[in-house]
mmCIF file of C-alpha atoms in Angstrom:
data_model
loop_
_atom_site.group_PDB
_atom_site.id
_atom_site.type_symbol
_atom_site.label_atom_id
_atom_site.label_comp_id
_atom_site.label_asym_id
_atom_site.label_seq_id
_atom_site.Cartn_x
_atom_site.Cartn_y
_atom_site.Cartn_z
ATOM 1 C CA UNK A 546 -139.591 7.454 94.671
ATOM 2 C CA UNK A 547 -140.659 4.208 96.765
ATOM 3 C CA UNK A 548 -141.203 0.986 94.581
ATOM 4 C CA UNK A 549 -144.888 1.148 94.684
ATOM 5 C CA UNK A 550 -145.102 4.466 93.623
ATOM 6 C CA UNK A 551 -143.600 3.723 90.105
ATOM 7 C CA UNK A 552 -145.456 3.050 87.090
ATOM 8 C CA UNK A 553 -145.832 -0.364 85.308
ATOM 9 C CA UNK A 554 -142.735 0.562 82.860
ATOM 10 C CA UNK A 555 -140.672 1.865 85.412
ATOM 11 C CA UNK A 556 -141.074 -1.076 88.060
ATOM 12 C CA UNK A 557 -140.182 -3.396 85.124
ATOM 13 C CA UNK A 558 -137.005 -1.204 84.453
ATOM 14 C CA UNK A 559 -136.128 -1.303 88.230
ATOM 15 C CA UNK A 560 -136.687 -4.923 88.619
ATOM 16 C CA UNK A 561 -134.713 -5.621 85.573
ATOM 17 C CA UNK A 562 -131.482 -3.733 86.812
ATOM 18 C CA UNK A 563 -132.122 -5.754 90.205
ATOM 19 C CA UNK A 564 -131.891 -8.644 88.204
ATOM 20 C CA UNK A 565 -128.971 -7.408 86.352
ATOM 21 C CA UNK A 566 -126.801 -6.234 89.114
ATOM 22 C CA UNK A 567 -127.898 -9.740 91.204
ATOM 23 C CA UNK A 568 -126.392 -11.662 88.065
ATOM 24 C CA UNK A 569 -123.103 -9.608 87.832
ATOM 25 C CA UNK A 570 -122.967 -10.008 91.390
ATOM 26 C CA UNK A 571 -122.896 -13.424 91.526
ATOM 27 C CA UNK A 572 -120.899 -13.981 88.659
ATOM 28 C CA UNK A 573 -117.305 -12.103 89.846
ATOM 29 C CA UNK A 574 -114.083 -13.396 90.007
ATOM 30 C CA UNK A 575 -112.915 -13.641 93.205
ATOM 31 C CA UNK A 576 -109.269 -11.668 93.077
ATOM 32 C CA UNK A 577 -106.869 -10.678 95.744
ATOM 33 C CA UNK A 578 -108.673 -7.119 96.422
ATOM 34 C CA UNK A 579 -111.731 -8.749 97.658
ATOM 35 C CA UNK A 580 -112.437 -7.801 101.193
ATOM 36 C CA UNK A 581 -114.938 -8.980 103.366
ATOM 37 C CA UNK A 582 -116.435 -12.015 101.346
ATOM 38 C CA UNK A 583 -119.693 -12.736 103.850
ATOM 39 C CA UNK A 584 -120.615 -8.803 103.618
ATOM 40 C CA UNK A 585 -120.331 -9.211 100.214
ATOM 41 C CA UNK A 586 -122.686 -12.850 99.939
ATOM 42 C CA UNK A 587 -125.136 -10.894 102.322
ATOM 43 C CA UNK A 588 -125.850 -8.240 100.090
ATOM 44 C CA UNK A 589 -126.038 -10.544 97.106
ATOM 45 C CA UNK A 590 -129.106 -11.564 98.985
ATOM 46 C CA UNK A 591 -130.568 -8.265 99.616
ATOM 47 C CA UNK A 592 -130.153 -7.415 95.715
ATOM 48 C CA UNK A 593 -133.261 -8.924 94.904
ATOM 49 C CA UNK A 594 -135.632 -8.030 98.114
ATOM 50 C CA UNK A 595 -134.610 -4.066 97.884
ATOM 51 C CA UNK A 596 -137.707 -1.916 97.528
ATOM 52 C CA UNK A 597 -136.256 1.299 95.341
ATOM 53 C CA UNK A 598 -133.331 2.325 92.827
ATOM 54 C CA UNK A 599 -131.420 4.338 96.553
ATOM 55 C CA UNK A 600 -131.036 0.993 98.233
ATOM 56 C CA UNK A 601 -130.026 -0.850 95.501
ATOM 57 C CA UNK A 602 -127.650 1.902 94.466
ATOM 58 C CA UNK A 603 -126.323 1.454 98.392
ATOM 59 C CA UNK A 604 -126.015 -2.458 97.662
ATOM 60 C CA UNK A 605 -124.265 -1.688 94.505
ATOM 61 C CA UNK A 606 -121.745 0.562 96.321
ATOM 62 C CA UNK A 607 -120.954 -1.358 99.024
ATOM 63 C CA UNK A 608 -120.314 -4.501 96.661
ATOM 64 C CA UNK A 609 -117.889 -2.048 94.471
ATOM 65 C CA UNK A 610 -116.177 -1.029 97.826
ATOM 66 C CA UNK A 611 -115.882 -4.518 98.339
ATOM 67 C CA UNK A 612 -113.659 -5.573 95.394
ATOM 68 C CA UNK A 613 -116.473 -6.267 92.937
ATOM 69 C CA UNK A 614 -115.182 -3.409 90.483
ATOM 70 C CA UNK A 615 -117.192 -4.470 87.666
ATOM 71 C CA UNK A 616 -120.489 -3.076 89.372
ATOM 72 C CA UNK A 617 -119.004 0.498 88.365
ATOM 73 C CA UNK A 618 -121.073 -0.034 84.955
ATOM 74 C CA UNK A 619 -124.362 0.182 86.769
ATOM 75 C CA UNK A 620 -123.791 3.974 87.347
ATOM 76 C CA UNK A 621 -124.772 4.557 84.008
ATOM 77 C CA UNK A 622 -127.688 2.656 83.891
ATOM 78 C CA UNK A 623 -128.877 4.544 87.266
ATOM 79 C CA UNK A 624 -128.737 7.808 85.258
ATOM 80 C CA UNK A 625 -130.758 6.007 82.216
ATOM 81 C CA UNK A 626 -133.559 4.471 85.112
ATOM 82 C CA UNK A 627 -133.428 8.356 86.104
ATOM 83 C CA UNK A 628 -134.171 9.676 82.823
ATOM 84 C CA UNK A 629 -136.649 6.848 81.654
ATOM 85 C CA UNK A 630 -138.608 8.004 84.885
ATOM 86 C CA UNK A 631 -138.506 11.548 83.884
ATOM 87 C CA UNK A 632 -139.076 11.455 80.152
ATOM 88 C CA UNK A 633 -140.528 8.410 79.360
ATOM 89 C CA UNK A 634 -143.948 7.823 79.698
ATOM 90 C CA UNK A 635 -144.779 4.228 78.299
ATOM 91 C CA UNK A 636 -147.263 1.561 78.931
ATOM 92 C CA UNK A 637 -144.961 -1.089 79.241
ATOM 93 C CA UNK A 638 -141.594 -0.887 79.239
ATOM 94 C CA UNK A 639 -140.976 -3.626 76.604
ATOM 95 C CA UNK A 640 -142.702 -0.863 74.208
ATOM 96 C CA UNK A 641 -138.767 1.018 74.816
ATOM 97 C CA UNK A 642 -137.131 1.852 71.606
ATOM 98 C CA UNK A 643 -133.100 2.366 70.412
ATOM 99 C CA UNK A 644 -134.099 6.056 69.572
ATOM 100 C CA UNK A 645 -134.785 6.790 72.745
ATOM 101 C CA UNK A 646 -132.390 4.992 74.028
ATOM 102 C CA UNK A 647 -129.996 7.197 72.027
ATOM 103 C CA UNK A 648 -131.918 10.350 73.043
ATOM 104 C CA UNK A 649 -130.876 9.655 76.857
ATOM 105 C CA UNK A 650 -127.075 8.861 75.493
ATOM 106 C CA UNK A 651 -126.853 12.011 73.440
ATOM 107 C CA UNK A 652 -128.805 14.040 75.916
ATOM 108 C CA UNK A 653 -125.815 12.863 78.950
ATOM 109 C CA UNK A 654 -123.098 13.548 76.325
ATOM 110 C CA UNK A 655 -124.057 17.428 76.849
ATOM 111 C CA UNK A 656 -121.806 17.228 80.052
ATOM 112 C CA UNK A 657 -119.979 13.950 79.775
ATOM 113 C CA UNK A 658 -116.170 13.359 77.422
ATOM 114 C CA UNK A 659 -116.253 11.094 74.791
ATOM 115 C CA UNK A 660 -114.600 8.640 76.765
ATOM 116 C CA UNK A 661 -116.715 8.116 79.330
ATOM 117 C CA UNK A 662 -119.947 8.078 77.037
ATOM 118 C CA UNK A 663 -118.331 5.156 74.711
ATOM 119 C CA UNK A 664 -118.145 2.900 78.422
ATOM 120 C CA UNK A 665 -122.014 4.141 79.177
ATOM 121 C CA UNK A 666 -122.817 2.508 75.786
ATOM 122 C CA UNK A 667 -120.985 -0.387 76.754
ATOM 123 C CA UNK A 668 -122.626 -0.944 79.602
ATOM 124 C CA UNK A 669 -126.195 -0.249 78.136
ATOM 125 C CA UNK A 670 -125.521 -2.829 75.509
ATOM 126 C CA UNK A 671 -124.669 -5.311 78.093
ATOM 127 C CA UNK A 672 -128.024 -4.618 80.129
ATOM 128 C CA UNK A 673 -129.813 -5.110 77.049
ATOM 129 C CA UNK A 674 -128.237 -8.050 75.760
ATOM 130 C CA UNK A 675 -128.794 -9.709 78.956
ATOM 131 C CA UNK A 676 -132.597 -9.153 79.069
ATOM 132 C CA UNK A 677 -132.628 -10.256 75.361
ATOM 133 C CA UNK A 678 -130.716 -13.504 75.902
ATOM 134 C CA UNK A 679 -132.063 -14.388 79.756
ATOM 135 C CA UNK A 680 -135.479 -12.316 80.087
ATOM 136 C CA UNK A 681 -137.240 -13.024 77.159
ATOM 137 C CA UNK A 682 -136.906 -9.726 75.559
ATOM 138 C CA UNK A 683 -136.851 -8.319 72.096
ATOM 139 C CA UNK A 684 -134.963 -5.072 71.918
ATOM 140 C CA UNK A 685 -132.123 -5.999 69.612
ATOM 141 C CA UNK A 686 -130.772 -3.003 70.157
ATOM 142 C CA UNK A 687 -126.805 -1.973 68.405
ATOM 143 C CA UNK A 688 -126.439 1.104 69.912
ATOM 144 C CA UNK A 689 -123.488 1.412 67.184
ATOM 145 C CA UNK A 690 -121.847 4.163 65.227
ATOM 146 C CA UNK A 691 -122.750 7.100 67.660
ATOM 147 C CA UNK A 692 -120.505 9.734 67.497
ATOM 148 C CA UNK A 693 -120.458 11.987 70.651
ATOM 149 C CA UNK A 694 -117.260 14.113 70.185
ATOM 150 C CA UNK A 695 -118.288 17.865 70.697
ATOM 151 C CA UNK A 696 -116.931 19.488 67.567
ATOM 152 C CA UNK A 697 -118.594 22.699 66.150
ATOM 153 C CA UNK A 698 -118.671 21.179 62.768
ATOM 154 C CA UNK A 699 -120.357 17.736 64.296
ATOM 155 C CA UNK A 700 -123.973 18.164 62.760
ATOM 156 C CA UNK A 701 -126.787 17.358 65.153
ATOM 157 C CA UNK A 702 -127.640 13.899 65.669
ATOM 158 C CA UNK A 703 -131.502 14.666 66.332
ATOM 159 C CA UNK A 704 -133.936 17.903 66.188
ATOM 160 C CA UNK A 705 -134.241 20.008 69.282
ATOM 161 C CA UNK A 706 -136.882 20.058 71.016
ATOM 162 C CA UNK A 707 -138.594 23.516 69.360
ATOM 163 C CA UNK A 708 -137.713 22.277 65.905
ATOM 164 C CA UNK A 709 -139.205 19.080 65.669
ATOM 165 C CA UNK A 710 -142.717 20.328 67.342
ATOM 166 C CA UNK A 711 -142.691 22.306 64.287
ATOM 167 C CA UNK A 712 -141.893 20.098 61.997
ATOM 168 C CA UNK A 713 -144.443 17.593 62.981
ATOM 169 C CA UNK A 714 -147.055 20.301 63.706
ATOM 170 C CA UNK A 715 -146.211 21.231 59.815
ATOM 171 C CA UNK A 716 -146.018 17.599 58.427
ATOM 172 C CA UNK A 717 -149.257 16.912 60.500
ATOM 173 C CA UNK A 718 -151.180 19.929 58.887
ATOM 174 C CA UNK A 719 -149.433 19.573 55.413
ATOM 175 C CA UNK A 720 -151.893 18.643 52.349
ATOM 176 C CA UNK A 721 -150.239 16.507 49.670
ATOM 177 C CA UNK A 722 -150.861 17.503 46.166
ATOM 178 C CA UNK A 723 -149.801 14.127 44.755
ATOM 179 C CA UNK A 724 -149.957 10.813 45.333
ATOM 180 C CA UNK A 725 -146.060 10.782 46.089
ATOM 181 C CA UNK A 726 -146.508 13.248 48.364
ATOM 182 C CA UNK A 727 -149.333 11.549 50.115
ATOM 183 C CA UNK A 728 -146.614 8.708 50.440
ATOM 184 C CA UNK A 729 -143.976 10.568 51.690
ATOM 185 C CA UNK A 730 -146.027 11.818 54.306
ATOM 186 C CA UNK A 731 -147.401 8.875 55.310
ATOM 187 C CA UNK A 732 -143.272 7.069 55.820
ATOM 188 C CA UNK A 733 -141.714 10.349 57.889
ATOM 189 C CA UNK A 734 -144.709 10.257 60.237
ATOM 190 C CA UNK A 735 -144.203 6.525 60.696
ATOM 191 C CA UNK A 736 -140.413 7.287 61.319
ATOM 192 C CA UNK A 737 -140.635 10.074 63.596
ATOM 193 C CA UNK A 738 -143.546 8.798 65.699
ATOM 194 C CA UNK A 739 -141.710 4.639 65.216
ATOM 195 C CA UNK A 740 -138.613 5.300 65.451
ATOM 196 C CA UNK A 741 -138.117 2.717 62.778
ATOM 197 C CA UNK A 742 -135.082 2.572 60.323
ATOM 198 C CA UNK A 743 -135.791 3.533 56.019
ATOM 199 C CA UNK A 744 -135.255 -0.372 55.692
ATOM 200 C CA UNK A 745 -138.560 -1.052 58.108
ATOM 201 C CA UNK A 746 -140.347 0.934 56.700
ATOM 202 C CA UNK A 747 -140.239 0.410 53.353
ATOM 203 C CA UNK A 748 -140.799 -3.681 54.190
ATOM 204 C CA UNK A 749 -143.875 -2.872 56.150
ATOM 205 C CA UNK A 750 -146.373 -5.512 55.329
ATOM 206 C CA UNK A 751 -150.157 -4.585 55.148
ATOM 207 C CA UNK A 752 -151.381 -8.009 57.103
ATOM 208 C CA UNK A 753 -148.644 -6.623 59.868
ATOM 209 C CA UNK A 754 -150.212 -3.423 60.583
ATOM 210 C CA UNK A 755 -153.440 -3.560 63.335
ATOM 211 C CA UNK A 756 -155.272 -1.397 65.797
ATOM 212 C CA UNK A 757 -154.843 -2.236 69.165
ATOM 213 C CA UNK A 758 -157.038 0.613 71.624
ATOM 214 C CA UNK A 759 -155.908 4.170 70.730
ATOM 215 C CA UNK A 760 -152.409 2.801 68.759
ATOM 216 C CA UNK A 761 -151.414 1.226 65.718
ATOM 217 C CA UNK A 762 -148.980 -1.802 65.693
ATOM 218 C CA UNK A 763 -146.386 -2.727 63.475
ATOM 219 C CA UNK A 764 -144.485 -5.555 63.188
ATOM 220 C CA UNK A 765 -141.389 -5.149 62.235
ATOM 221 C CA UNK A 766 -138.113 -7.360 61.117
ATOM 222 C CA UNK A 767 -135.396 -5.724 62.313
ATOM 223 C CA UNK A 768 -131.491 -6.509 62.261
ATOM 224 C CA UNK A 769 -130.621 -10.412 62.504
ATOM 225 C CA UNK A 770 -134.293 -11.090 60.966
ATOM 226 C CA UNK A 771 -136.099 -9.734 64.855
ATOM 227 C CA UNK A 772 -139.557 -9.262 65.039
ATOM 228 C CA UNK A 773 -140.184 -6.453 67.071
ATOM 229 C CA UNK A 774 -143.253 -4.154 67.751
ATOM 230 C CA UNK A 775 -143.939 -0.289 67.112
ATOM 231 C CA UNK A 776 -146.717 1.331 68.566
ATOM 232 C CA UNK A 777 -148.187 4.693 66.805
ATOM 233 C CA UNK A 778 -150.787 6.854 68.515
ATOM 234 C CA UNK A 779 -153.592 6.065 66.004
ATOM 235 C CA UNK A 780 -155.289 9.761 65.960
ATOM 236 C CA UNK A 781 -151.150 11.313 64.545
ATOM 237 C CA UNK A 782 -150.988 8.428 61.839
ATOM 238 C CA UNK A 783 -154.248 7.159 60.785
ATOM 239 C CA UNK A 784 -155.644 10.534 58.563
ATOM 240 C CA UNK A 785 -152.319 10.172 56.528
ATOM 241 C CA UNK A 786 -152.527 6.713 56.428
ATOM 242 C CA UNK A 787 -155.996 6.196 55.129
ATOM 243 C CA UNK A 788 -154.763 9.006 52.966
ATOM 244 C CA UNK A 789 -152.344 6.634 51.139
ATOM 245 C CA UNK A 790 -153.552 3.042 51.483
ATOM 246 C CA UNK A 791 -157.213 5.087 49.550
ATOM 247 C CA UNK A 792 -155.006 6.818 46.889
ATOM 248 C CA UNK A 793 -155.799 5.605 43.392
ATOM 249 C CA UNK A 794 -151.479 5.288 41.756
ATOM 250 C CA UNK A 795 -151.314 3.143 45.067
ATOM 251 C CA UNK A 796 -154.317 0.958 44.627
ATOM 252 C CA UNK A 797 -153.390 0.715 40.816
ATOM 253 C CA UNK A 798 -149.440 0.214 41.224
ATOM 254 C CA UNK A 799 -148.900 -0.858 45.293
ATOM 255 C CA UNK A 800 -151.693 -2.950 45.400
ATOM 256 C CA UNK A 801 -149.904 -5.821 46.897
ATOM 257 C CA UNK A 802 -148.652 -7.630 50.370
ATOM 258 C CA UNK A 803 -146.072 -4.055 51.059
ATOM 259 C CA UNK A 804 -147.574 -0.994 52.100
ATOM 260 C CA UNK A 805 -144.651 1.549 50.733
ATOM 261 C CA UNK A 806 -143.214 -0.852 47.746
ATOM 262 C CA UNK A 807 -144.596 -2.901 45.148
ATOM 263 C CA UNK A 808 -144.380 -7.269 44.964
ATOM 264 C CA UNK A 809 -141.881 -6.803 42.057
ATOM 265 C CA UNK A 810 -139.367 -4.780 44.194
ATOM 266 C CA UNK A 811 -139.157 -7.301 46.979
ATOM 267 C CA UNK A 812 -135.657 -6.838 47.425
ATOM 268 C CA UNK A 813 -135.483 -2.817 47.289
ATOM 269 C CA UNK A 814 -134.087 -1.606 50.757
ATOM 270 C CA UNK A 815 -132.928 2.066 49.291
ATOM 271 C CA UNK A 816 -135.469 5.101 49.919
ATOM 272 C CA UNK A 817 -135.605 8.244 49.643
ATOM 273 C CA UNK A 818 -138.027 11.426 49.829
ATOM 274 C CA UNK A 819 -136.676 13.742 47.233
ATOM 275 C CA UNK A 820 -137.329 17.329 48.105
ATOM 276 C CA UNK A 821 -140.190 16.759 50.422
ATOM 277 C CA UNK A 822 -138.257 17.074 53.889
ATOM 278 C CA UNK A 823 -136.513 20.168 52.842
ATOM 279 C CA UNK A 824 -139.701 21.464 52.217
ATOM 280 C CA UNK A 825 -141.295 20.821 55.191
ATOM 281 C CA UNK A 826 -138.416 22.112 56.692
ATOM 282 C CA UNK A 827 -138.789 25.512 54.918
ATOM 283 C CA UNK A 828 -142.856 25.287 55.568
ATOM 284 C CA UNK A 829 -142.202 25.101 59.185
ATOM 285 C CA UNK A 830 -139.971 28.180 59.500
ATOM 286 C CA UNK A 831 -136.867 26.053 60.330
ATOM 287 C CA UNK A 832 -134.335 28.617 58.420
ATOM 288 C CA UNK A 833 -131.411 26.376 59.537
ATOM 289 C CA UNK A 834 -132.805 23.503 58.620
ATOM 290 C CA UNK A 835 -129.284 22.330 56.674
ATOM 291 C CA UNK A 836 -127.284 22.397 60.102
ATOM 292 C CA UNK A 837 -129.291 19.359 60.472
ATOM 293 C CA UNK A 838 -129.044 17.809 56.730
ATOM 294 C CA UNK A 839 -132.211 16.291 55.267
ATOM 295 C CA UNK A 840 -131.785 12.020 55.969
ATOM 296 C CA UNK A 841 -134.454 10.500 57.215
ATOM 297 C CA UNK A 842 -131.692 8.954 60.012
ATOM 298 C CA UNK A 843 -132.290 12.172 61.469
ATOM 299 C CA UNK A 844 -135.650 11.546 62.117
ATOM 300 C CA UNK A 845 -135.358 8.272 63.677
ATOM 301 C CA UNK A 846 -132.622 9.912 65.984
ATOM 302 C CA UNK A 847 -135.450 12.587 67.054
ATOM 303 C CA UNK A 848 -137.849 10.114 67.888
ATOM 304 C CA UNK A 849 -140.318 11.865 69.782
ATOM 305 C CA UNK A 850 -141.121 10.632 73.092
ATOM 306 C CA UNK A 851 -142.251 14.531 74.032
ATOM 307 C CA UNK A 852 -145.165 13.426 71.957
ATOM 308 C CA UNK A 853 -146.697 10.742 74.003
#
């Protein structure tokens, strides 16, 4: 696809890994294997001034054939440009979350060992990291403690595709009987459709939630105390939501700064939904629903971009 046939998000992503790979370029160690050191200060210069992801994966190769080894790690972050292109459709591309960030890395580990994924997470982290600390970014992402060994009894780190239309075609229709229920409702839809961890969500301040177009954002603290934004197609979230912040054991027991918790439990960062996604689960037909387990990590692992 030319340059100026991309979107807004995806000409951000490409001119970010131009940046990247321009940066890693420039900053090698010269060692005895380098060959031809003008070729290789030549096509520095061209990093910046290519116009789509095939020429700059022809600069990257010639630099690698070149003695510049470490330029192997943008491979991986070809095949994420590739996916984000094909799966992703976002406004901007600063809107990109860790869950789907983890979707692409779970979704390669179908046909890739163990080994290989634990360097493509390597080299995501580093991409990220660097638009964090140079660009200006917010992403703060950890990409930590994913497990891609293919093991029958490995549970499933996120819904398939089927399952979690009808779960959130369930949870969407489902009609809480009680004011807990209205709750509960009201924090899986946030963390399916936000991608946000139990800990966000249960700190979610009232002041921090607005309407911006046809979304809700939230600001959000995230690890290392960074503010970062989640954006919620207002139609999914607001019924529930108005749902809750109307509901009379909220007004008369919640009625503070925290949308999920009350003042007095400040510090509470533990939550949990009881029985209510097992019976979702059961409402929506999913018979083996416990091959997934019932955490509401699972969720934020299935965070669903096939919605958007």
């Amino acid at each position: 696809m030319p340059h100026n046939k991309l979107t807004k998000s995806q000409r951000e992503l490409f001119c970010n890994l131009k940046a990247f790979l321009y940066t890693k370029a420039k900053n090698f160690t010269p060692i005895q294997d380098v060959k031809d050191m003008a070729l290789i200060l030549d096509t520095q210069d061209k990093i910046l001034k290519c116009h789509n992801i095939e020429q700059l994966k022809q600069l990257c190769h010639i630099l690698y054939n070149q003695g510049i080894k470490h330029t192997i790690m943008m491979q991986g972050l070809f095949l994420f440009f590739n996916y984000f292109k094909d799966n992703l459709k976002l406004r901007s591309f600063r809107m990109l979350s860790e869950e789907q960030v983890i979707n692409f890395l779970f979704e390669l580990a179908q046909n890739r060992k163990p080994s290989s994924m634990a360097k493509y997470v390597m080299y995501l982290r580093q991409f990220f990291d660097y638009l964090d600390r140079k660009r200006r970014y917010g992403f703060d992402f950890t990409l930590k403690n994913l497990a891609f060994a293919k093991t029958k009894e490995s549970l499933p780190r996120h819904l398939n595709d089927k399952d979690l239309k009808s779960f959130l075609k369930t949870l969407l229709d489902y009609k809480p009987a009680t004011s807990f229920e209205k709750r509960n409702k009201c924090i899986l839809l946030i963390v399916i459709l936000g991608g946000l961890r139990k800990c966000e969500v249960l700190n979610i301040e009232l002041k921090h939630i607005q309407v911006e177009e046809q979304n809700y954002s939230i600001l959000i603290q995230g690890k290392g105390r960074k503010e970062r934004k989640a954006y919620i197609k207002k139609s999914l979230l607001e019924p529930s939501l108005n749902a809750w912040l109307s509901d009379e054991y909220r007004l008369k027991y919640f009625n503070g700064a925290y949308l999920f918790k009350k003042d007095k439990q400040k510090a509470q960062n533990s939550l949990t939904l009881y029985n209510f996604i097992p019976l979702i689960f059961k409402l929506a037909q999913i018979k083996h629903y416990k091959q997934y387990g019932t955490g509401l990590h699972l969720f934020r692992h299935s965070f669903a971009t096939l919605i958007y």
